[in-house]
Short mmCIF file of N, CA and C in Angstrom, two decimals:
data_model
loop_
_atom_site.label_atom_id
_atom_site.label_comp_id
_atom_site.label_asym_id
_atom_site.label_seq_id
_atom_site.Cartn_x
_atom_site.Cartn_y
_atom_site.Cartn_z
N UNK A 1 46.04 16.38 -20.93
CA UNK A 1 46.31 15.97 -20.48
C UNK A 1 47.58 15.70 -20.48
N UNK A 2 48.09 15.02 -19.43
CA UNK A 2 49.90 14.20 -19.59
C UNK A 2 49.97 13.13 -19.65
N UNK A 3 51.21 13.26 -20.82
CA UNK A 3 51.10 12.12 -21.58
C UNK A 3 52.79 11.73 -21.59
N UNK A 4 53.21 11.65 -20.36
CA UNK A 4 54.95 11.52 -20.25
C UNK A 4 55.22 10.19 -20.11
N UNK A 5 54.48 9.25 -20.23
CA UNK A 5 55.08 7.93 -19.96
C UNK A 5 54.31 7.15 -20.83
N UNK A 6 52.95 7.39 -20.70
CA UNK A 6 52.31 6.92 -22.84
C UNK A 6 52.98 7.15 -23.93
N UNK A 7 53.65 8.86 -23.50
CA UNK A 7 54.38 9.07 -25.06
C UNK A 7 55.61 8.44 -25.21
N UNK A 8 56.04 8.39 -24.11
CA UNK A 8 57.27 7.46 -24.00
C UNK A 8 57.33 6.03 -24.19
N UNK A 9 56.25 4.91 -24.02
CA UNK A 9 55.79 4.06 -24.58
C UNK A 9 55.54 4.21 -26.02
N UNK A 10 54.43 4.80 -26.90
CA UNK A 10 54.95 5.49 -28.01
C UNK A 10 56.12 5.46 -28.44
N UNK A 11 56.88 6.56 -28.45
CA UNK A 11 58.03 6.14 -29.18
C UNK A 11 58.69 5.42 -29.40
N UNK A 12 58.49 4.00 -27.80
CA UNK A 12 59.09 2.45 -28.32
C UNK A 12 58.63 2.14 -28.93
N UNK A 13 57.16 2.17 -29.19
CA UNK A 13 56.63 1.37 -30.35
C UNK A 13 56.70 2.16 -31.93
N UNK A 14 57.20 3.14 -31.96
CA UNK A 14 57.92 4.06 -33.48
C UNK A 14 58.98 3.55 -33.91
N UNK A 15 60.15 3.24 -32.34
CA UNK A 15 61.35 2.93 -32.99
C UNK A 15 61.34 1.75 -33.20
N UNK A 16 60.59 0.04 -32.82
CA UNK A 16 60.46 -0.83 -33.44
C UNK A 16 60.05 -1.00 -34.39
N UNK A 17 58.78 0.09 -34.76
CA UNK A 17 58.39 -0.27 -35.91
C UNK A 17 59.63 0.34 -37.41
N UNK A 18 59.78 1.46 -36.83
CA UNK A 18 61.29 2.20 -38.00
C UNK A 18 62.18 0.74 -38.10
N UNK A 19 61.98 0.36 -37.42
CA UNK A 19 63.62 -0.61 -37.32
C UNK A 19 63.38 -2.27 -38.07
N UNK A 20 61.26 -2.53 -38.22
CA UNK A 20 61.56 -3.35 -38.59
C UNK A 20 61.58 -2.73 -40.19
N UNK A 21 61.00 -2.00 -40.25
CA UNK A 21 60.88 -0.83 -41.75
C UNK A 21 62.11 -1.04 -42.49
N UNK A 22 63.02 -0.21 -41.46
CA UNK A 22 64.22 -0.49 -42.38
C UNK A 22 64.33 -1.89 -42.58
N UNK A 23 64.59 -3.07 -41.92
CA UNK A 23 64.52 -4.32 -42.63
C UNK A 23 64.20 -4.99 -43.87
N UNK A 24 63.31 -4.59 -43.14
CA UNK A 24 62.10 -5.45 -44.75
C UNK A 24 62.51 -4.73 -46.01
N UNK A 25 62.40 -3.14 -46.12
CA UNK A 25 63.01 -2.43 -47.43
C UNK A 25 63.98 -2.83 -47.57
N UNK A 26 65.07 -3.61 -47.06
CA UNK A 26 66.06 -4.13 -48.11
C UNK A 26 65.99 -4.96 -48.82
N UNK A 27 64.62 -6.16 -48.46
CA UNK A 27 64.88 -7.26 -49.63
C UNK A 27 63.65 -6.37 -50.65
N UNK A 28 63.96 -7.66 -51.39
CA UNK A 28 63.28 -7.46 -53.29
C UNK A 28 62.37 -8.34 -52.80
N UNK A 29 61.40 -7.46 -53.51
CA UNK A 29 59.72 -7.86 -53.18
C UNK A 29 59.95 -9.26 -53.07
N UNK A 30 60.17 -10.48 -53.94
CA UNK A 30 59.89 -12.16 -54.05
C UNK A 30 61.03 -12.59 -52.07
N UNK A 31 61.62 -11.61 -51.85
CA UNK A 31 61.52 -12.06 -50.62
C UNK A 31 61.62 -12.33 -49.27
N UNK A 32 60.01 -11.78 -49.45
CA UNK A 32 59.11 -10.73 -48.37
C UNK A 32 58.79 -12.17 -47.93
N UNK A 33 57.87 -13.46 -48.87
CA UNK A 33 57.48 -14.62 -47.97
C UNK A 33 58.39 -15.72 -47.82
N UNK A 34 59.98 -15.19 -48.49
CA UNK A 34 60.92 -16.52 -47.56
C UNK A 34 61.34 -16.41 -46.24
N UNK A 35 60.52 -18.22 -46.36
CA UNK A 35 60.66 -18.90 -45.17
C UNK A 35 62.42 -18.86 -44.95
N UNK A 36 62.82 -18.69 -44.07
CA UNK A 36 64.69 -18.99 -43.76
C UNK A 36 64.45 -20.08 -42.33
N UNK A 37 64.81 -21.64 -43.00
CA UNK A 37 64.99 -23.07 -42.39
C UNK A 37 63.52 -22.53 -41.73
N UNK A 38 63.42 -22.74 -40.16
CA UNK A 38 62.19 -22.83 -39.79
C UNK A 38 61.61 -21.57 -39.34
N UNK A 39 61.99 -21.05 -39.64
CA UNK A 39 61.19 -19.58 -38.99
C UNK A 39 60.39 -18.85 -40.02
N UNK A 40 59.16 -18.18 -39.01
CA UNK A 40 58.65 -17.64 -40.11
C UNK A 40 59.30 -16.40 -41.15
N UNK A 41 58.97 -16.06 -42.04
CA UNK A 41 59.00 -15.18 -43.61
C UNK A 41 59.00 -13.50 -42.23
N UNK A 42 59.48 -12.93 -43.60
CA UNK A 42 59.15 -11.49 -42.93
C UNK A 42 56.96 -11.20 -43.13
N UNK A 43 57.23 -11.64 -43.94
CA UNK A 43 55.74 -11.54 -44.64
C UNK A 43 54.87 -12.04 -43.38
N UNK A 44 55.12 -13.48 -42.30
CA UNK A 44 54.06 -14.11 -41.47
C UNK A 44 54.33 -13.53 -40.33
N UNK A 45 55.27 -12.60 -40.41
CA UNK A 45 55.78 -11.52 -38.85
C UNK A 45 54.63 -10.27 -38.88
N UNK A 46 54.94 -9.82 -40.16
CA UNK A 46 54.08 -8.65 -40.59
C UNK A 46 52.44 -8.54 -40.09
N UNK A 47 52.44 -10.22 -40.71
CA UNK A 47 51.00 -10.28 -40.58
C UNK A 47 50.23 -10.99 -38.90
N UNK A 48 51.39 -11.34 -38.20
CA UNK A 48 51.29 -11.74 -37.20
C UNK A 48 51.49 -10.29 -36.02
N UNK A 49 52.73 -9.41 -36.24
CA UNK A 49 52.58 -8.16 -35.70
C UNK A 49 51.15 -6.91 -35.64
N UNK A 50 50.84 -7.29 -37.19
CA UNK A 50 49.71 -6.24 -37.52
C UNK A 50 48.90 -6.76 -37.05
N UNK A 51 47.90 -8.09 -36.84
CA UNK A 51 46.99 -8.68 -36.16
C UNK A 51 46.63 -8.14 -34.98
N UNK A 52 47.84 -9.16 -34.20
CA UNK A 52 47.51 -8.39 -32.80
C UNK A 52 47.52 -7.05 -32.50
N UNK A 53 47.85 -6.05 -33.23
CA UNK A 53 47.72 -4.86 -32.63
C UNK A 53 46.47 -3.98 -32.89
N UNK A 54 45.96 -4.82 -34.10
CA UNK A 54 44.75 -3.95 -34.70
C UNK A 54 43.75 -5.14 -33.40
N UNK A 55 43.83 -6.30 -33.03
CA UNK A 55 42.72 -6.97 -32.25
C UNK A 55 43.15 -6.35 -31.01
N UNK A 56 44.64 -6.02 -29.98
CA UNK A 56 44.69 -5.60 -28.96
C UNK A 56 44.17 -4.57 -28.63
N UNK A 57 43.86 -3.57 -29.85
CA UNK A 57 44.42 -1.78 -29.76
C UNK A 57 42.89 -1.37 -30.48
N UNK A 58 41.76 -2.67 -30.76
CA UNK A 58 41.16 -2.15 -31.39
C UNK A 58 39.42 -2.00 -29.43
N UNK A 59 39.07 -1.08 -29.55
CA UNK A 59 37.89 -1.09 -28.34
C UNK A 59 38.91 -1.59 -27.43
N UNK A 60 40.27 -0.56 -27.27
CA UNK A 60 40.88 -1.31 -26.03
C UNK A 60 40.24 -0.82 -25.00
N UNK A 61 40.07 0.33 -24.22
CA UNK A 61 39.12 -0.12 -22.96
C UNK A 61 38.10 -0.97 -22.48
N UNK A 62 37.29 -1.06 -23.73
CA UNK A 62 36.00 -1.58 -23.42
C UNK A 62 35.88 -2.99 -24.00
N UNK A 63 36.61 -3.81 -24.46
CA UNK A 63 36.42 -5.23 -24.84
C UNK A 63 37.64 -5.90 -25.07
N UNK A 64 37.97 -7.24 -24.65
CA UNK A 64 39.05 -8.43 -24.71
C UNK A 64 39.15 -8.00 -25.75
N UNK A 65 41.05 -7.91 -25.62
CA UNK A 65 41.89 -7.53 -26.76
C UNK A 65 41.90 -8.70 -28.09
N UNK A 66 41.16 -9.98 -27.72
CA UNK A 66 41.40 -11.27 -28.67
C UNK A 66 40.21 -11.48 -28.69
N UNK A 67 39.57 -10.31 -30.00
CA UNK A 67 38.45 -10.19 -30.77
C UNK A 67 38.08 -11.69 -31.18
N UNK A 68 36.78 -13.00 -31.92
CA UNK A 68 36.50 -12.99 -32.39
C UNK A 68 36.94 -13.04 -33.59
N UNK A 69 37.13 -11.78 -34.52
CA UNK A 69 37.12 -11.51 -35.83
C UNK A 69 39.20 -12.04 -35.75
N UNK A 70 39.87 -12.78 -34.87
CA UNK A 70 41.19 -11.53 -35.58
C UNK A 70 41.68 -13.34 -36.55
N UNK A 71 41.77 -14.42 -35.76
CA UNK A 71 41.64 -15.64 -36.56
C UNK A 71 43.51 -15.64 -36.78
N UNK A 72 43.93 -15.47 -35.55
CA UNK A 72 45.84 -15.62 -35.76
C UNK A 72 46.18 -16.73 -36.03
N UNK A 73 45.44 -17.61 -35.58
CA UNK A 73 46.14 -19.27 -36.21
C UNK A 73 46.57 -18.63 -38.02
N UNK A 74 46.01 -17.77 -38.52
CA UNK A 74 46.29 -17.89 -40.03
C UNK A 74 46.93 -16.90 -40.60
N UNK A 75 47.20 -15.66 -39.62
CA UNK A 75 48.45 -15.25 -39.54
C UNK A 75 49.80 -15.73 -39.50
N UNK A 76 49.75 -16.92 -38.92
CA UNK A 76 50.97 -18.22 -39.60
C UNK A 76 51.11 -18.43 -40.70
N UNK A 77 50.25 -18.73 -41.97
CA UNK A 77 50.26 -19.55 -43.06
C UNK A 77 51.24 -18.74 -43.55
N UNK A 78 51.43 -19.40 -44.64
CA UNK A 78 53.02 -19.15 -45.44
C UNK A 78 52.69 -18.03 -45.89
N UNK A 79 53.18 -17.07 -46.57
CA UNK A 79 52.21 -16.08 -47.46
C UNK A 79 53.74 -15.98 -48.84
N UNK A 80 54.21 -17.00 -49.28
CA UNK A 80 55.11 -16.74 -50.77
C UNK A 80 53.83 -15.75 -51.22
N UNK A 81 54.96 -14.80 -52.16
CA UNK A 81 54.19 -14.03 -53.45
C UNK A 81 53.09 -13.18 -52.65
N UNK A 82 53.28 -13.05 -51.41
CA UNK A 82 52.54 -11.59 -51.43
C UNK A 82 54.07 -10.50 -52.23
N UNK A 83 53.04 -9.23 -52.39
CA UNK A 83 53.83 -8.13 -52.86
C UNK A 83 53.83 -6.86 -51.80
N UNK A 84 54.86 -6.10 -51.71
CA UNK A 84 55.20 -5.05 -51.45
C UNK A 84 54.56 -4.11 -50.51
N UNK A 85 52.86 -4.43 -51.57
CA UNK A 85 52.31 -2.63 -51.40
C UNK A 85 50.88 -3.36 -50.44
N UNK A 86 51.22 -4.59 -50.81
CA UNK A 86 50.06 -5.99 -50.11
C UNK A 86 50.71 -5.52 -48.40
N UNK A 87 51.80 -6.28 -48.39
CA UNK A 87 52.95 -5.95 -47.10
C UNK A 87 52.57 -4.87 -46.25
N UNK A 88 53.00 -3.86 -46.95
CA UNK A 88 52.82 -2.05 -46.51
C UNK A 88 51.30 -2.11 -45.78
N UNK A 89 50.29 -2.58 -46.51
CA UNK A 89 48.92 -2.38 -46.69
C UNK A 89 48.91 -2.96 -45.10
N UNK A 90 49.33 -3.75 -45.08
CA UNK A 90 48.87 -4.78 -43.92
C UNK A 90 49.26 -4.23 -42.34
N UNK A 91 50.25 -3.61 -42.94
CA UNK A 91 51.49 -3.45 -41.82
C UNK A 91 51.08 -2.18 -41.54
N UNK A 92 50.84 -1.37 -41.73
CA UNK A 92 50.15 -0.15 -41.76
C UNK A 92 49.00 -0.47 -41.30
N UNK A 93 47.68 -1.17 -41.50
CA UNK A 93 46.19 -0.85 -40.73
C UNK A 93 46.86 -1.47 -38.85
N UNK A 94 47.75 -2.54 -38.90
CA UNK A 94 47.53 -2.57 -36.83
C UNK A 94 48.30 -1.36 -36.68
N UNK A 95 49.07 -0.13 -37.26
CA UNK A 95 49.85 0.82 -36.30
C UNK A 95 49.00 1.38 -36.49
N UNK A 96 47.89 1.58 -37.56
CA UNK A 96 47.49 3.29 -37.51
C UNK A 96 45.83 3.09 -36.54
N UNK A 97 45.78 1.35 -36.03
CA UNK A 97 44.83 1.18 -35.00
C UNK A 97 45.45 1.58 -33.05
N UNK A 98 46.83 0.82 -33.38
CA UNK A 98 47.64 1.20 -32.06
C UNK A 98 48.00 2.68 -32.22
N UNK A 99 48.41 3.75 -32.38
CA UNK A 99 48.41 4.77 -32.54
C UNK A 99 47.32 5.22 -32.07
N UNK A 100 46.28 5.05 -33.32
CA UNK A 100 45.59 5.77 -32.92
C UNK A 100 44.51 5.75 -31.01
N UNK A 101 44.09 4.74 -31.11
CA UNK A 101 44.23 4.65 -29.41
C UNK A 101 44.92 5.27 -28.37
N UNK A 102 46.75 5.25 -28.76
CA UNK A 102 48.09 5.79 -28.33
C UNK A 102 47.19 6.77 -28.16
N UNK A 103 46.94 7.63 -28.98
CA UNK A 103 46.46 8.93 -29.09
C UNK A 103 45.66 9.59 -27.71
N UNK A 104 44.71 8.55 -28.01
CA UNK A 104 43.09 8.61 -26.87
C UNK A 104 43.59 8.64 -26.00
N UNK A 105 45.12 8.11 -25.07
CA UNK A 105 45.05 7.53 -24.05
C UNK A 105 46.07 8.62 -23.40
N UNK A 106 45.65 9.07 -22.16
CA UNK A 106 46.66 9.53 -21.23
C UNK A 106 47.21 9.10 -20.10
N UNK A 107 48.24 9.27 -18.85
CA UNK A 107 48.90 8.99 -18.36
C UNK A 107 47.98 8.10 -16.78
N UNK A 108 46.68 9.21 -17.25
CA UNK A 108 45.69 8.98 -15.71
C UNK A 108 44.93 7.45 -15.92
N UNK A 109 45.07 7.16 -17.28
CA UNK A 109 44.38 5.92 -17.73
C UNK A 109 45.35 4.31 -17.72
N UNK A 110 46.10 5.08 -17.39
CA UNK A 110 47.49 3.39 -17.03
C UNK A 110 47.14 2.75 -15.73
N UNK A 111 46.57 3.45 -14.78
CA UNK A 111 45.89 2.76 -13.67
C UNK A 111 44.19 1.90 -13.80
N UNK A 112 43.99 2.23 -15.49
CA UNK A 112 42.49 1.06 -15.90
C UNK A 112 42.70 -0.04 -15.72
N UNK A 113 42.11 -0.67 -15.98
CA UNK A 113 41.37 -2.04 -16.42
C UNK A 113 40.90 -2.56 -17.34
N UNK A 114 41.88 -3.14 -18.26
CA UNK A 114 41.69 -3.96 -19.80
C UNK A 114 41.30 -5.40 -19.52
N UNK A 115 40.95 -5.67 -20.64
CA UNK A 115 40.95 -7.57 -20.25
C UNK A 115 41.54 -7.78 -21.86
N UNK A 116 42.61 -9.19 -21.49
CA UNK A 116 43.11 -9.75 -22.94
C UNK A 116 42.72 -11.52 -21.91
N UNK A 117 41.83 -11.94 -23.73
CA UNK A 117 41.80 -13.06 -23.48
C UNK A 117 41.52 -13.81 -21.85
N UNK A 118 40.64 -12.89 -21.52
CA UNK A 118 39.52 -13.55 -20.74
C UNK A 118 40.66 -12.96 -19.39
N UNK A 119 41.71 -12.54 -19.26
CA UNK A 119 42.39 -12.00 -17.90
C UNK A 119 42.77 -9.88 -17.69
N UNK A 120 42.66 -9.78 -16.63
CA UNK A 120 42.51 -8.65 -16.85
C UNK A 120 43.76 -7.80 -16.07
N UNK A 121 44.10 -6.71 -16.75
CA UNK A 121 45.12 -6.00 -16.58
C UNK A 121 45.35 -4.87 -16.57
N UNK A 122 45.70 -4.34 -16.28
CA UNK A 122 46.20 -3.14 -16.29
C UNK A 122 46.88 -1.86 -17.28
N UNK A 123 46.46 -0.59 -18.08
CA UNK A 123 46.69 -0.51 -19.14
C UNK A 123 48.23 -0.51 -19.04
N UNK A 124 48.64 -0.61 -18.28
CA UNK A 124 50.22 0.12 -18.12
C UNK A 124 50.70 -1.40 -18.52
N UNK A 125 50.20 -2.66 -17.72
CA UNK A 125 50.49 -3.89 -17.44
C UNK A 125 50.64 -4.51 -19.06
N UNK A 126 49.63 -3.92 -19.53
CA UNK A 126 49.23 -4.65 -21.02
C UNK A 126 50.15 -4.02 -22.20
N UNK A 127 50.05 -2.25 -21.84
CA UNK A 127 51.15 -1.78 -22.89
C UNK A 127 52.53 -2.28 -22.64
N UNK A 128 53.04 -2.86 -22.01
CA UNK A 128 54.57 -3.21 -21.93
C UNK A 128 54.60 -4.41 -22.28
N UNK A 129 53.56 -5.32 -22.03
CA UNK A 129 53.24 -6.48 -22.74
C UNK A 129 53.45 -6.48 -23.95
N UNK A 130 52.67 -5.72 -24.67
CA UNK A 130 52.59 -5.51 -26.29
C UNK A 130 53.74 -4.73 -26.18
N UNK A 131 54.23 -3.82 -25.99
CA UNK A 131 55.59 -3.65 -26.51
C UNK A 131 56.62 -4.79 -26.33
N UNK A 132 56.65 -5.58 -25.64
CA UNK A 132 57.80 -6.93 -25.74
C UNK A 132 56.95 -7.56 -27.30
N UNK A 133 56.16 -7.86 -26.84
CA UNK A 133 55.90 -9.01 -28.00
C UNK A 133 56.24 -8.31 -29.21
N UNK A 134 55.28 -6.91 -29.50
CA UNK A 134 56.68 -6.84 -30.65
C UNK A 134 57.77 -6.51 -30.76
N UNK A 135 58.30 -6.04 -30.24
CA UNK A 135 59.70 -5.62 -29.88
C UNK A 135 60.17 -7.17 -30.42
N UNK A 136 59.83 -8.29 -29.93
CA UNK A 136 60.04 -9.92 -29.71
C UNK A 136 59.82 -10.52 -31.46
N UNK A 137 58.98 -10.07 -32.29
CA UNK A 137 59.05 -10.14 -33.23
C UNK A 137 59.20 -9.12 -34.19
N UNK A 138 59.82 -7.61 -34.14
CA UNK A 138 60.31 -6.76 -34.92
C UNK A 138 62.00 -7.99 -34.77
N UNK A 139 62.53 -8.21 -33.61
CA UNK A 139 63.96 -9.22 -33.80
C UNK A 139 63.55 -10.15 -34.66
N UNK A 140 62.82 -10.68 -34.37
CA UNK A 140 62.57 -11.95 -35.68
C UNK A 140 63.00 -11.69 -37.20
N UNK A 141 61.50 -10.75 -37.55
CA UNK A 141 62.12 -9.57 -39.12
C UNK A 141 63.11 -9.33 -39.60
N UNK A 142 64.22 -8.50 -38.44
CA UNK A 142 65.43 -8.09 -38.63
C UNK A 142 66.12 -8.92 -38.64
N UNK A 143 66.67 -10.12 -38.06
CA UNK A 143 66.95 -11.53 -37.84
C UNK A 143 67.05 -12.05 -39.51
N UNK A 144 65.52 -12.16 -40.01
CA UNK A 144 65.65 -12.52 -40.97
C UNK A 144 65.99 -11.61 -42.00
N UNK A 145 66.11 -11.13 -42.71
CA UNK A 145 66.41 -10.04 -43.28
C UNK A 145 68.09 -10.23 -43.43
N UNK A 146 68.07 -10.02 -41.76
CA UNK A 146 69.39 -9.97 -42.40
C UNK A 146 70.34 -11.71 -42.97
N UNK A 147 69.28 -12.09 -42.95
CA UNK A 147 69.90 -13.91 -42.91
C UNK A 147 70.07 -13.61 -44.63
N UNK A 148 69.26 -13.15 -45.14
CA UNK A 148 68.42 -13.32 -46.14
C UNK A 148 68.90 -12.27 -47.36
N UNK A 149 69.76 -10.97 -47.04
CA UNK A 149 70.95 -10.46 -47.02
C UNK A 149 72.42 -10.27 -47.35
N UNK A 150 72.28 -11.60 -46.52
CA UNK A 150 74.24 -11.57 -45.77
C UNK A 150 74.86 -10.07 -46.27
N UNK A 151 76.02 -10.87 -46.95
CA UNK A 151 76.97 -9.37 -46.61
C UNK A 151 76.54 -8.38 -47.56
N UNK A 152 75.49 -8.08 -48.31
CA UNK A 152 74.24 -6.94 -48.19
C UNK A 152 73.69 -6.43 -47.60
N UNK A 153 73.46 -6.95 -46.99
CA UNK A 153 72.95 -5.90 -45.49
C UNK A 153 73.43 -4.86 -44.66
N UNK A 154 72.82 -3.83 -44.55
CA UNK A 154 73.27 -2.28 -44.53
C UNK A 154 72.34 -2.76 -42.54
N UNK A 155 73.05 -2.10 -41.82
CA UNK A 155 73.25 -2.41 -40.16
C UNK A 155 72.01 -1.74 -40.12
N UNK A 156 71.05 -1.53 -39.08
CA UNK A 156 70.65 -0.93 -38.39
C UNK A 156 70.38 -0.04 -37.34
N UNK A 157 72.40 -0.35 -36.83
CA UNK A 157 72.22 0.84 -35.64
C UNK A 157 74.11 0.59 -35.62
N UNK A 158 74.43 0.66 -34.62
CA UNK A 158 76.41 0.51 -34.81
C UNK A 158 77.09 -0.60 -35.19
N UNK A 159 77.13 -0.42 -36.81
CA UNK A 159 78.30 -1.65 -37.57
C UNK A 159 79.22 -1.79 -36.73
N UNK A 160 79.69 -3.46 -36.65
CA UNK A 160 80.84 -3.88 -35.64
C UNK A 160 82.13 -2.87 -36.49
N UNK A 161 83.16 -2.76 -35.70
CA UNK A 161 83.81 -2.17 -35.62
C UNK A 161 83.77 -0.57 -35.60
N UNK A 162 82.77 0.31 -35.74
CA UNK A 162 82.08 1.08 -35.39
C UNK A 162 81.46 1.91 -34.49
N UNK A 163 82.25 1.53 -32.85
CA UNK A 163 81.42 1.64 -31.71
C UNK A 163 82.27 2.51 -31.62
N UNK A 164 83.50 3.16 -31.44
CA UNK A 164 84.07 4.15 -31.10
C UNK A 164 83.86 5.53 -32.06
N UNK A 165 83.45 5.70 -33.46
CA UNK A 165 83.49 6.49 -33.91
C UNK A 165 82.15 7.13 -33.79
N UNK A 166 80.55 6.07 -33.18
CA UNK A 166 79.48 6.44 -32.64
C UNK A 166 79.41 7.22 -31.43
N UNK A 167 80.52 6.38 -30.83
CA UNK A 167 80.43 6.86 -29.03
C UNK A 167 81.13 7.99 -29.01
N UNK A 168 81.70 9.04 -30.28
CA UNK A 168 82.22 10.06 -30.75
C UNK A 168 81.61 11.39 -30.68
N UNK A 169 80.43 10.41 -31.70
CA UNK A 169 78.95 11.11 -32.24
C UNK A 169 77.25 10.20 -31.91
N UNK A 170 77.05 9.94 -30.68
CA UNK A 170 76.68 9.50 -30.51
C UNK A 170 75.16 10.12 -30.71
N UNK A 171 73.75 9.51 -31.90
CA UNK A 171 72.67 10.10 -31.99
C UNK A 171 71.53 9.51 -32.09
N UNK A 172 71.45 7.91 -32.25
CA UNK A 172 70.21 7.04 -31.48
C UNK A 172 69.55 7.60 -30.26
N UNK A 173 70.53 7.10 -29.18
CA UNK A 173 70.04 7.78 -28.01
C UNK A 173 69.85 8.52 -27.85
N UNK A 174 70.08 9.97 -28.46
CA UNK A 174 69.34 11.07 -28.08
C UNK A 174 68.21 11.96 -27.75
N UNK A 175 68.06 12.81 -27.17
CA UNK A 175 66.43 12.67 -26.70
C UNK A 175 65.99 12.52 -27.96
N UNK A 176 66.03 13.68 -29.25
CA UNK A 176 65.35 13.47 -30.07
C UNK A 176 65.20 11.80 -31.28
N UNK A 177 65.64 11.57 -30.91
CA UNK A 177 66.24 10.13 -31.71
C UNK A 177 65.24 9.63 -32.08
N UNK A 178 63.49 9.49 -31.48
CA UNK A 178 62.85 8.60 -32.75
C UNK A 178 62.46 9.20 -33.63
N UNK A 179 62.30 11.02 -33.82
CA UNK A 179 62.35 12.05 -34.86
C UNK A 179 63.20 11.29 -36.20
N UNK A 180 64.76 11.54 -35.33
CA UNK A 180 65.35 10.83 -36.63
C UNK A 180 65.47 9.92 -37.61
N UNK A 181 64.38 9.04 -36.76
CA UNK A 181 64.42 8.10 -37.79
C UNK A 181 63.53 7.90 -39.01
N UNK A 182 63.95 6.81 -40.02
CA UNK A 182 63.51 6.96 -41.31
C UNK A 182 61.97 7.10 -41.13
N UNK A 183 61.39 7.89 -41.96
CA UNK A 183 60.10 7.77 -41.99
C UNK A 183 59.31 6.51 -42.12
N UNK A 184 58.60 6.03 -41.43
CA UNK A 184 57.48 5.32 -41.77
C UNK A 184 56.47 5.18 -42.26
N UNK A 185 55.24 3.91 -43.23
CA UNK A 185 53.85 4.70 -43.90
C UNK A 185 53.14 4.93 -42.63
N UNK A 186 52.05 5.38 -42.91
CA UNK A 186 51.55 5.79 -42.26
C UNK A 186 51.32 6.52 -40.74
N UNK A 187 50.65 6.57 -40.06
CA UNK A 187 50.85 6.86 -38.31
C UNK A 187 51.89 6.66 -37.55
#
């Protein structure tokens, strides 16, 4: 079973998952539900990302990706007081559904047709759309965490003033980069 393209897409999902985890694990538990100005809190973004992944990738090839049980609007409710354990459990649930589905796909599935909100898309279109959507919200998680941490923020990529040092020994962009990122929870 050929999985060159599916494997590449899976690697991007894993990279974004690790970025979000490295960001939100810098926050103390009491900050996970904190909204900064008019932004969504980390917990709200976690609920939305997980809800989206769970809905889209449950029975991916056979049912509409917007499941009637999802409750998308409830994902954006304030989540003040959410525990780290609850957040990590919710986070892992969506990723588990995604990675289980990706494991069942091969590159031969890329031209298959799936449905999302009644719209027909090829599998490759749906996957690219989902990666972009996930990356967008992961960026929000990282931005919110950085704003909350302020001067205590630990950079997730090349820190300011460190480009030359990094370029002398690049690691993140190498072929095995996904394996070198910190461990994530669950699959």
